[in-house]
Coordinates of N, CA and C in Angstrom, one line a residue:
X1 N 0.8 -1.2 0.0 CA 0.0 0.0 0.0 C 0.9 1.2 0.0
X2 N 0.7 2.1 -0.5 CA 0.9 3.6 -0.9 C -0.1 4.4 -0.1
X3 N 0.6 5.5 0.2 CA 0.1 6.7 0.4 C 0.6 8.0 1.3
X4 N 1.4 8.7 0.4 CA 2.5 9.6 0.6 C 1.7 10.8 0.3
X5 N 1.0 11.5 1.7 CA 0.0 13.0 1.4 C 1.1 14.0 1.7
X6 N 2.2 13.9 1.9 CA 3.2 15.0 2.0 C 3.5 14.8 0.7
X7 N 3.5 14.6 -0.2 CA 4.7 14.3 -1.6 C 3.9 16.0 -2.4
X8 N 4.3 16.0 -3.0 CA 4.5 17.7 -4.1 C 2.8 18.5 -4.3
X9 N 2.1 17.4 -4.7 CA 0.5 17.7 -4.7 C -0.1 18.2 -3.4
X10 N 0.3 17.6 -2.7 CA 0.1 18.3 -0.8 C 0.1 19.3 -0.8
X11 N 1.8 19.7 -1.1 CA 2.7 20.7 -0.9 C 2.0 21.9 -1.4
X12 N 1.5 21.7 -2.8 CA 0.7 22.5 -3.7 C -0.3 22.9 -3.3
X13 N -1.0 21.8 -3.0 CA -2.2 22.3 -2.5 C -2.6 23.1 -1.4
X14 N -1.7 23.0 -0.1 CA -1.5 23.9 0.6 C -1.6 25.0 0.6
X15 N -0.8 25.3 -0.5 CA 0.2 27.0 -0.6 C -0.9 27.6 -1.6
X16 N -1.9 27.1 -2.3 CA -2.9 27.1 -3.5 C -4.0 27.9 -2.0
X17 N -4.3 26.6 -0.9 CA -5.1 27.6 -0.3 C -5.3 28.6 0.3
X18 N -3.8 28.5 0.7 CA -3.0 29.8 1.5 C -2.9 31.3 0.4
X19 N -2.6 31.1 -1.0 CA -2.9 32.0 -1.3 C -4.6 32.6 -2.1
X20 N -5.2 31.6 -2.0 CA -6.4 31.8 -2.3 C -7.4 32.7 -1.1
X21 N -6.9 32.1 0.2 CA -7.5 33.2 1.4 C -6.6 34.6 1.6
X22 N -5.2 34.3 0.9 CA -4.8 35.9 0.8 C -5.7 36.8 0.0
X23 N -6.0 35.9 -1.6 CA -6.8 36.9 -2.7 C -8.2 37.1 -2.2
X24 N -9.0 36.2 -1.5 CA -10.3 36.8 -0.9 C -9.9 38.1 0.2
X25 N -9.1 37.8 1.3 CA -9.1 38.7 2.3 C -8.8 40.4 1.3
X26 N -8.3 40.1 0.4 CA -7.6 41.4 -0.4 C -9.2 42.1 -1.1
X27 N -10.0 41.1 -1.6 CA -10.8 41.1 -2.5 C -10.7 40.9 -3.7
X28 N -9.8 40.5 -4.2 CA -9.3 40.1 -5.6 C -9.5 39.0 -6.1
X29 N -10.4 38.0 -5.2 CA -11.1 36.8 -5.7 C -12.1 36.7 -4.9
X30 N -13.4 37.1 -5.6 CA -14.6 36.5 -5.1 C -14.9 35.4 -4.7
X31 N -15.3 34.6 -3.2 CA -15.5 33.3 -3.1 C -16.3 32.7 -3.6
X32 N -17.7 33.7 -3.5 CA -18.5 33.0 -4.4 C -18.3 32.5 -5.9
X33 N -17.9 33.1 -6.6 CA -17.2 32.4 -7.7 C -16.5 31.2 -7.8
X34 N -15.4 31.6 -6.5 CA -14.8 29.8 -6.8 C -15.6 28.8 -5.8
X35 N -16.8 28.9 -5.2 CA -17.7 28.4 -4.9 C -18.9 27.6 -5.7
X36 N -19.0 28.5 -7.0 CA -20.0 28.0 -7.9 C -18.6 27.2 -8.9
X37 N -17.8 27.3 -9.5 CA -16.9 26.7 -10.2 C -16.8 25.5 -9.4
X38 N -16.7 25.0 -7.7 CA -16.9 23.7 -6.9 C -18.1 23.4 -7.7
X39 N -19.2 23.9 -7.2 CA -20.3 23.4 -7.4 C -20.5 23.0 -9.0
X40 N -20.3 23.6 -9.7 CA -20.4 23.0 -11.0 C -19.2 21.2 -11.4
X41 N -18.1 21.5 -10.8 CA -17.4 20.3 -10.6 C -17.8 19.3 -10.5
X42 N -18.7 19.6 -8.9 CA -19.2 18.2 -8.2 C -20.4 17.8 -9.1
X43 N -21.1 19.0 -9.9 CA -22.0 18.8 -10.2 C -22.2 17.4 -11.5
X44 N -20.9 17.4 -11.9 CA -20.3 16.4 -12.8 C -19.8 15.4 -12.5
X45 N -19.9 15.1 -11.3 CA -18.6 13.9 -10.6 C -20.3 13.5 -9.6
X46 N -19.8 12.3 -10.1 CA -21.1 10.8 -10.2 C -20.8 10.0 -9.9
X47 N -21.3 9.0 -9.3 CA -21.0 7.5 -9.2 C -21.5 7.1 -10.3
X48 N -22.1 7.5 -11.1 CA -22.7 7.2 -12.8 C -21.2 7.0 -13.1
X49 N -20.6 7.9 -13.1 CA -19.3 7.9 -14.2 C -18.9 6.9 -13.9
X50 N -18.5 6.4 -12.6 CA -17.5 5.0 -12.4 C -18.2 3.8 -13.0
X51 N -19.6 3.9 -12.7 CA -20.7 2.9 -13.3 C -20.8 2.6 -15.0
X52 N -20.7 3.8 -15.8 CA -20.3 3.5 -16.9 C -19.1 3.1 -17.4
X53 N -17.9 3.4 -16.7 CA -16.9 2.4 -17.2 C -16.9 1.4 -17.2
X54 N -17.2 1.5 -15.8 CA -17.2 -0.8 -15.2 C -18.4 -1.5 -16.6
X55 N -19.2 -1.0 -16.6 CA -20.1 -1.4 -17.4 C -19.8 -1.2 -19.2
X56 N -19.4 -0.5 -19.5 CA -18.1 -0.8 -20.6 C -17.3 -1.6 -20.5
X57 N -16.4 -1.7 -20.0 CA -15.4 -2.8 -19.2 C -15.7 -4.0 -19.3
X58 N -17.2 -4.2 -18.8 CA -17.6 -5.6 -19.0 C -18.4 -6.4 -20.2
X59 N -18.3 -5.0 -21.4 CA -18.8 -5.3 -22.6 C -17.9 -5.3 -23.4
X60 N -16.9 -4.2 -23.3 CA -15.6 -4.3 -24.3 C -14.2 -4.3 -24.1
X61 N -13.5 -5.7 -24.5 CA -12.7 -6.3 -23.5 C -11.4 -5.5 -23.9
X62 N -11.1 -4.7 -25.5 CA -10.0 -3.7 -25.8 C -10.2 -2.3 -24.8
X63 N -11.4 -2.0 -24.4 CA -11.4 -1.0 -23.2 C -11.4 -1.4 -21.8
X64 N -11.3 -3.0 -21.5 CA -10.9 -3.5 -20.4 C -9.6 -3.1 -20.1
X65 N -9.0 -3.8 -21.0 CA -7.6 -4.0 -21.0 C -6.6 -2.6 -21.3
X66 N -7.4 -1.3 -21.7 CA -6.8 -0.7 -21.5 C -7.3 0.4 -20.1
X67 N -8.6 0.2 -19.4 CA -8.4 1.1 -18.3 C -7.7 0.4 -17.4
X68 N -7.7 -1.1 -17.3 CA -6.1 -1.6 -16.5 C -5.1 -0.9 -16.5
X69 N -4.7 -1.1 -17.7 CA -3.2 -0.5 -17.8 C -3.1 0.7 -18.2
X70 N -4.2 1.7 -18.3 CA -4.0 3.3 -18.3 C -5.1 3.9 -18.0
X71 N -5.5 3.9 -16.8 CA -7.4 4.3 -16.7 C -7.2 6.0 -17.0
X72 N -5.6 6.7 -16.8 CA -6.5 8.4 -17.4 C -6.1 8.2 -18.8
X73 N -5.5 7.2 -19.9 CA -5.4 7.3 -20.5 C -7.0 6.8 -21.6
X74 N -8.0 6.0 -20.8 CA -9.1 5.7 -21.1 C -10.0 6.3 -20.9
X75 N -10.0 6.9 -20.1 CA -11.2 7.5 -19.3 C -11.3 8.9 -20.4
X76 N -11.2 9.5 -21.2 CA -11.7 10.3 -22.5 C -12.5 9.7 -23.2
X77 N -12.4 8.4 -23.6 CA -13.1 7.5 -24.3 C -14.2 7.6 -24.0
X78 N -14.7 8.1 -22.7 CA -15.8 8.0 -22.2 C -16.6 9.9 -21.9
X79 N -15.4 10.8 -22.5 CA -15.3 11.9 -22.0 C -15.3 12.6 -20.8
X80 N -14.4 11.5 -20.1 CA -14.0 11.4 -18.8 C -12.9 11.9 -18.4
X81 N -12.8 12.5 -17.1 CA -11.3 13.2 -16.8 C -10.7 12.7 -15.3
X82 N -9.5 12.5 -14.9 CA -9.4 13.0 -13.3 C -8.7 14.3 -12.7
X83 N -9.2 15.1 -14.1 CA -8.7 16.8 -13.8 C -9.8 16.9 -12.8
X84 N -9.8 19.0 -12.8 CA -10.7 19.3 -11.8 C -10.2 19.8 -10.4
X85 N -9.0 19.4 -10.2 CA -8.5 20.0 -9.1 C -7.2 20.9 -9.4
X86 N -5.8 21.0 -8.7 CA -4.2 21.3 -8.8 C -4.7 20.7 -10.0
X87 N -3.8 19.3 -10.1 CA -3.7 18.8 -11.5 C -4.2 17.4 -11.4
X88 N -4.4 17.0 -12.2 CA -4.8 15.5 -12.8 C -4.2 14.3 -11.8
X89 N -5.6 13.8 -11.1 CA -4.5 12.7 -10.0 C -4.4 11.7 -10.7
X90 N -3.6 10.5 -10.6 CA -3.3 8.9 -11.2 C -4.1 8.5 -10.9
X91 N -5.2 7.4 -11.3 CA -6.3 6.7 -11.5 C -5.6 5.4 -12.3
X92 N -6.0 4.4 -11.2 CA -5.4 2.9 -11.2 C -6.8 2.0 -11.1
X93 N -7.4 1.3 -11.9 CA -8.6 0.8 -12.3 C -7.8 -0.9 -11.1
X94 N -8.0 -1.5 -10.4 CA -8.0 -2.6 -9.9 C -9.3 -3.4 -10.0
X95 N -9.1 -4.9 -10.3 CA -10.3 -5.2 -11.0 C -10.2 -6.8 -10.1
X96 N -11.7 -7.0 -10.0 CA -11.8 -7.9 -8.6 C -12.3 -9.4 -9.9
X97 N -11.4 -10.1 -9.2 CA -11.7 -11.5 -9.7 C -12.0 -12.7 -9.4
X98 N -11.9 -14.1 -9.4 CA -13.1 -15.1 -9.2 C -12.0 -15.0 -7.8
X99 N -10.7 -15.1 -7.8 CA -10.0 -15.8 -6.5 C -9.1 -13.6 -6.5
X100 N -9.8 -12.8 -6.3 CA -9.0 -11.8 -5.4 C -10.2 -10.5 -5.6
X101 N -10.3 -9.8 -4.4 CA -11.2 -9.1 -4.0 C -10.4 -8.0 -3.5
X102 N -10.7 -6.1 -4.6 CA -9.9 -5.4 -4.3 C -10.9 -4.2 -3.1
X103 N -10.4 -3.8 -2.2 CA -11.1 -2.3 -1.4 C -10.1 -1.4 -1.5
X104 N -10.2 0.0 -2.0 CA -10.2 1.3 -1.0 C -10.6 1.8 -0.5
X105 N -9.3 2.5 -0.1 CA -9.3 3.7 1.5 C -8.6 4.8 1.5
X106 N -8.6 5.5 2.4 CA -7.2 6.4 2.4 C -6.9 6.8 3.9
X107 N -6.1 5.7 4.1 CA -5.7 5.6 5.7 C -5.6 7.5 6.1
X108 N -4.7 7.9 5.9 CA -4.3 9.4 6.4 C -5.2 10.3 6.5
X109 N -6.0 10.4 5.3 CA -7.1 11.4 5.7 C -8.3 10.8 4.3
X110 N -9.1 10.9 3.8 CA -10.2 10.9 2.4 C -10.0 11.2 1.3
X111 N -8.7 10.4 0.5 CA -8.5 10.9 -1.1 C -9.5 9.5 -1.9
X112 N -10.0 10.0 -2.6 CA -10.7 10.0 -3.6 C -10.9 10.2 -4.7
X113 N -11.5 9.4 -5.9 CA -11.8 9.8 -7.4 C -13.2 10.2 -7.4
X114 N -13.4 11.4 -6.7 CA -14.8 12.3 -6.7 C -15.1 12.3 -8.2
X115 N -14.0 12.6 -9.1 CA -14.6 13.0 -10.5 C -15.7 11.8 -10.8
X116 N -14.9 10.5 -10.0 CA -16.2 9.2 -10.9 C -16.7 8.5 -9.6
X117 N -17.1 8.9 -8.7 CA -17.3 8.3 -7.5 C -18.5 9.2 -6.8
X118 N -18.7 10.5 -7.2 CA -19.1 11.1 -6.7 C -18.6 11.9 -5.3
X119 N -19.2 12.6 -4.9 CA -18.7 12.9 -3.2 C -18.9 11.5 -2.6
X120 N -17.5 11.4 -1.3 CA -17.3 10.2 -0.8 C -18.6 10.7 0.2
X121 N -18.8 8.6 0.7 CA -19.8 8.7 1.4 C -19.1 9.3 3.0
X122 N -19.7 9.3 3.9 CA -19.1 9.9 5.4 C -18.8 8.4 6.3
X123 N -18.8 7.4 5.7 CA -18.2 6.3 6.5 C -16.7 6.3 5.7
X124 N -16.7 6.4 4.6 CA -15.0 5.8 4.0 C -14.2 7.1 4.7
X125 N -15.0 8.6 5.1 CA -14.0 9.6 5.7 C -14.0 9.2 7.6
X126 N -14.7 8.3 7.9 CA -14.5 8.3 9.1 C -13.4 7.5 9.5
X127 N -12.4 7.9 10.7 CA -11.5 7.1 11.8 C -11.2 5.1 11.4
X128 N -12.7 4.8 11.6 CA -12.9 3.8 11.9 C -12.7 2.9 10.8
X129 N -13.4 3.2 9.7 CA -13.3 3.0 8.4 C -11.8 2.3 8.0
X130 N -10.9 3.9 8.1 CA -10.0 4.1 7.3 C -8.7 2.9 8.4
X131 N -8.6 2.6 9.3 CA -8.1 2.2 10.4 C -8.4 0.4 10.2
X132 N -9.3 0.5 10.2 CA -9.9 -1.0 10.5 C -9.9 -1.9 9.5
X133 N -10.1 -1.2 8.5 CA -9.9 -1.8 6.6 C -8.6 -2.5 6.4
X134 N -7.5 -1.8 7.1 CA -6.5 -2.2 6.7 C -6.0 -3.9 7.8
X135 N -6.6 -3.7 8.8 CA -6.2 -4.4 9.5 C -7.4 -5.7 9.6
X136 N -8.8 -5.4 9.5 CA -9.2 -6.6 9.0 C -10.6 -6.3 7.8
X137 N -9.8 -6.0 6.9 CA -10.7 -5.9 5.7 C -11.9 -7.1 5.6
X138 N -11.9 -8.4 5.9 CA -13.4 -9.1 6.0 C -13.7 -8.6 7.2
X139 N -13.7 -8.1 8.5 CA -14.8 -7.9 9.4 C -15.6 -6.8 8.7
X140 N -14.7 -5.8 7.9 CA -15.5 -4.6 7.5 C -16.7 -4.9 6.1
X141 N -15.8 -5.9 5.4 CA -16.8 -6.0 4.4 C -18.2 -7.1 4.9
X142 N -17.7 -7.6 6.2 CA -19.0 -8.5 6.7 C -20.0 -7.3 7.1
X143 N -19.6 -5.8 7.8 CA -20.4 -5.3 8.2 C -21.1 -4.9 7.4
X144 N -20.6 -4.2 6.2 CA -21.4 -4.2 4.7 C -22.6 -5.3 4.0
X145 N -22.4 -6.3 4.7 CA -23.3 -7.3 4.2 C -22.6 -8.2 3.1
X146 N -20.9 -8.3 2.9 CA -20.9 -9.0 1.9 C -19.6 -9.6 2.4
X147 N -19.4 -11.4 2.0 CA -19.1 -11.9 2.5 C -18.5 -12.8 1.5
X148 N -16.7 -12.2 1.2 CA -16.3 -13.3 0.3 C -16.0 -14.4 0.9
X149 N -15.6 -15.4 -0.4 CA -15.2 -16.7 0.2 C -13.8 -16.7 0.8
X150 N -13.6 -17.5 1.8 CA -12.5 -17.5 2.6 C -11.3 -17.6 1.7
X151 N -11.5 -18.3 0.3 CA -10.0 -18.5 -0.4 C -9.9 -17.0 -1.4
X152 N -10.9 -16.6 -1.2 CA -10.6 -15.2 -2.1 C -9.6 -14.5 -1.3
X153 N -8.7 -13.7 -1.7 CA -7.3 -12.8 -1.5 C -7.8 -11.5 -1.3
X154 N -7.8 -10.6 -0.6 CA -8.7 -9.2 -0.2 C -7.4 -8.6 0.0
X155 N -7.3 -7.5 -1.0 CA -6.2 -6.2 -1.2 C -7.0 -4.7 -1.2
X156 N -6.2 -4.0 -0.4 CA -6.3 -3.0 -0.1 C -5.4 -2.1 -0.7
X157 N -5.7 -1.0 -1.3 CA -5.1 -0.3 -1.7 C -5.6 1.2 -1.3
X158 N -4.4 1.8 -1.0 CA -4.6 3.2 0.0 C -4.1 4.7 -1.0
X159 N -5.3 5.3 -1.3 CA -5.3 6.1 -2.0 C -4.0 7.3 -1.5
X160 N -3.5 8.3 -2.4 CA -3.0 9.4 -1.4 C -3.1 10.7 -2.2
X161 N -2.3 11.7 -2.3 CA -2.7 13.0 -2.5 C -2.3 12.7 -4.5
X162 N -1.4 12.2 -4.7 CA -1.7 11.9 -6.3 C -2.0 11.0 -6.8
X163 N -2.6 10.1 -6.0 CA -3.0 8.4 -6.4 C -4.5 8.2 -6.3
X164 N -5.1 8.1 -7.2 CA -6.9 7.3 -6.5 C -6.7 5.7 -7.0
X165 N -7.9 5.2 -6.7 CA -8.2 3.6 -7.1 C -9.4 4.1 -7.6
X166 N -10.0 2.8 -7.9 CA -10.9 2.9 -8.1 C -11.5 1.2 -8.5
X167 N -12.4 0.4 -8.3 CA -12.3 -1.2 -8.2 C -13.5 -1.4 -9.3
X168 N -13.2 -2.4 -10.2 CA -13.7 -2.7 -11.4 C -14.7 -3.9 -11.0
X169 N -15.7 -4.4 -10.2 CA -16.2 -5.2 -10.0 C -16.6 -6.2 -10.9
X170 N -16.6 -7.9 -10.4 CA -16.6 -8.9 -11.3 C -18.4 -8.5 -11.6
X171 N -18.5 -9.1 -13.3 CA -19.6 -9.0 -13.9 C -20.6 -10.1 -13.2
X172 N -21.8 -9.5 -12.7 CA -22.9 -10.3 -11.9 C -23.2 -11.3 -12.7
X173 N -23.4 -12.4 -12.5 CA -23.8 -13.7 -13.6 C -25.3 -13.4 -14.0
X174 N -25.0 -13.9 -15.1 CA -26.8 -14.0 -15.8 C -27.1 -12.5 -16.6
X175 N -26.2 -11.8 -16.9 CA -26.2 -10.5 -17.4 C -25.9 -10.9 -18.5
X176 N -25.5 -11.4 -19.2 CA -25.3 -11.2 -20.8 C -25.9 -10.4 -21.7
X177 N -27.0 -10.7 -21.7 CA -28.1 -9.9 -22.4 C -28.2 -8.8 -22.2
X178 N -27.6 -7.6 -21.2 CA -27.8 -6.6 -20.7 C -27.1 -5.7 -21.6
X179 N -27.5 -4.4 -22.2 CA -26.7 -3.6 -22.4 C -26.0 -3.0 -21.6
X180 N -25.0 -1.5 -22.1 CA -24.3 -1.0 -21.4 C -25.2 0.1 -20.4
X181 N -26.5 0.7 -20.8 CA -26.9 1.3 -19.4 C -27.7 0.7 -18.5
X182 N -27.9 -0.5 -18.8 CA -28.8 -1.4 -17.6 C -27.7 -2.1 -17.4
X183 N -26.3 -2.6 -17.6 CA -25.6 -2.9 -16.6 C -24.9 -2.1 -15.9
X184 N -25.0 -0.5 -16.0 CA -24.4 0.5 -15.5 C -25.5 0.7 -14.5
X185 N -26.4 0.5 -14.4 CA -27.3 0.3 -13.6 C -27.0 -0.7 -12.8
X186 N -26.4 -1.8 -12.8 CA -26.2 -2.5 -11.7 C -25.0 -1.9 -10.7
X187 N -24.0 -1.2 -11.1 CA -23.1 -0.7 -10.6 C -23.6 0.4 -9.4
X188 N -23.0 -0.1 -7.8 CA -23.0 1.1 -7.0 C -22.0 1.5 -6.6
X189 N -22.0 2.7 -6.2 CA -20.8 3.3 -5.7 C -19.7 2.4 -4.5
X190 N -20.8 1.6 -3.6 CA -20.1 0.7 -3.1 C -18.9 -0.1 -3.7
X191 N -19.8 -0.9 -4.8 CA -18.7 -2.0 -5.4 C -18.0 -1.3 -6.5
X192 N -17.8 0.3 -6.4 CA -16.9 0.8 -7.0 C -15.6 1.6 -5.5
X193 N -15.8 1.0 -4.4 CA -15.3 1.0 -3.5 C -14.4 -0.2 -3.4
X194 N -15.5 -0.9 -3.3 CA -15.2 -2.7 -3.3 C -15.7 -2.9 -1.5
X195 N -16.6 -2.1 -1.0 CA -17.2 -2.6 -0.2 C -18.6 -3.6 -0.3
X196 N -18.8 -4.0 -1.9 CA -19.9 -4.2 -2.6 C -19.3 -5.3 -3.3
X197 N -20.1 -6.6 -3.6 CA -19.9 -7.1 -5.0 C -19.6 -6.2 -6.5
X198 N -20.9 -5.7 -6.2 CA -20.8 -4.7 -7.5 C -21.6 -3.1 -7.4

């Protein structure tokens, strides 16, 4: 596991808000403005969006195989970004299989792929969550209601200030016939956590 919130993007971000409350105190930047520019942000950032990839993903296996191995390099395909903030965080697609089951977290403090996740829910930002995951990832996913098999392999991966995850959940059986927005429909933000099957 990774997760280095001091490394450069910290650093940035910091000094970004430090001088952003200089330019309000002065008046030279309206909050309200960069208030509605959030709001229009979040306004775009969905658990839809993670839902439509996984659900691509599980229709077309040349866009599988590349949000593996380049999910910002994919994620346009979809007119998708993980801009939006400082700069563009790394977006690592981990994809759960018959024998390995992936979760994130972010031990240190709540990093996230808001762009496709939406706002985090208020348990992945809580203490207990972020603490407990790592140390017994099935008691947490039992509290969730979901209960892999003992031979499945459960990885954790710990977001940080330039890293997100994000977990590709295995395709539900008996779906074939489904297109891509009623299997995007099956997708919740959960099992784009990996507190979820799917």
């Amino acid at each position: 596991m990774s997760g280095d919130h001091t490394g450069p993007a910290a650093t940035i971000a910091a000094r970004v808000r430090h001088v952003e409350s200089l330019l309000e105190r002065r008046g030279l930047v309206d909050p309200q403005e960069l208030d509605r520019a959030l709001e229009a942000f979040l306004a775009r950032a969905s658990p839809a969006n993670g839902a439509r990839l996984v659900a691509r993903a599980w229709l077309d296996e040349g866009f599988r195989a590349r949000l593996l191995a380049d999910a910002n390099g994919a994620l346009p395909e979809l007119g998708l970004s993980m801009g939006g903030g400082l700069q563009e965080q790394r977006l690592k697609v981990v994809e759960n299989t018959e024998d390995r089951h992936n979760v994130i977290v972010c031990t240190l403090c709540s990093c996230y792929p808001i762009a496709l996740l939406g706002p985090s829910p208020t348990w992945y930002k809580s203490e207990a969550y972020r603490s407990r995951v790592v140390r017994d990832p099935r008691g947490v996913l039992r509290e969730f209601g979901f209960e892999p098999a003992p031979d499945v392999k459960i990885n954790v991966w710990d977001s940080s200030a330039e890293s997100r995850y994000m977990v590709l959940p295995r395709r539900p059986a008996g779906t074939a016939d489904l297109d891509e927005p009623a299997l995007a429909a099956l997708v919740t933000r959960n099992g784009l956590i990996g507190v979820a099957p799917a």
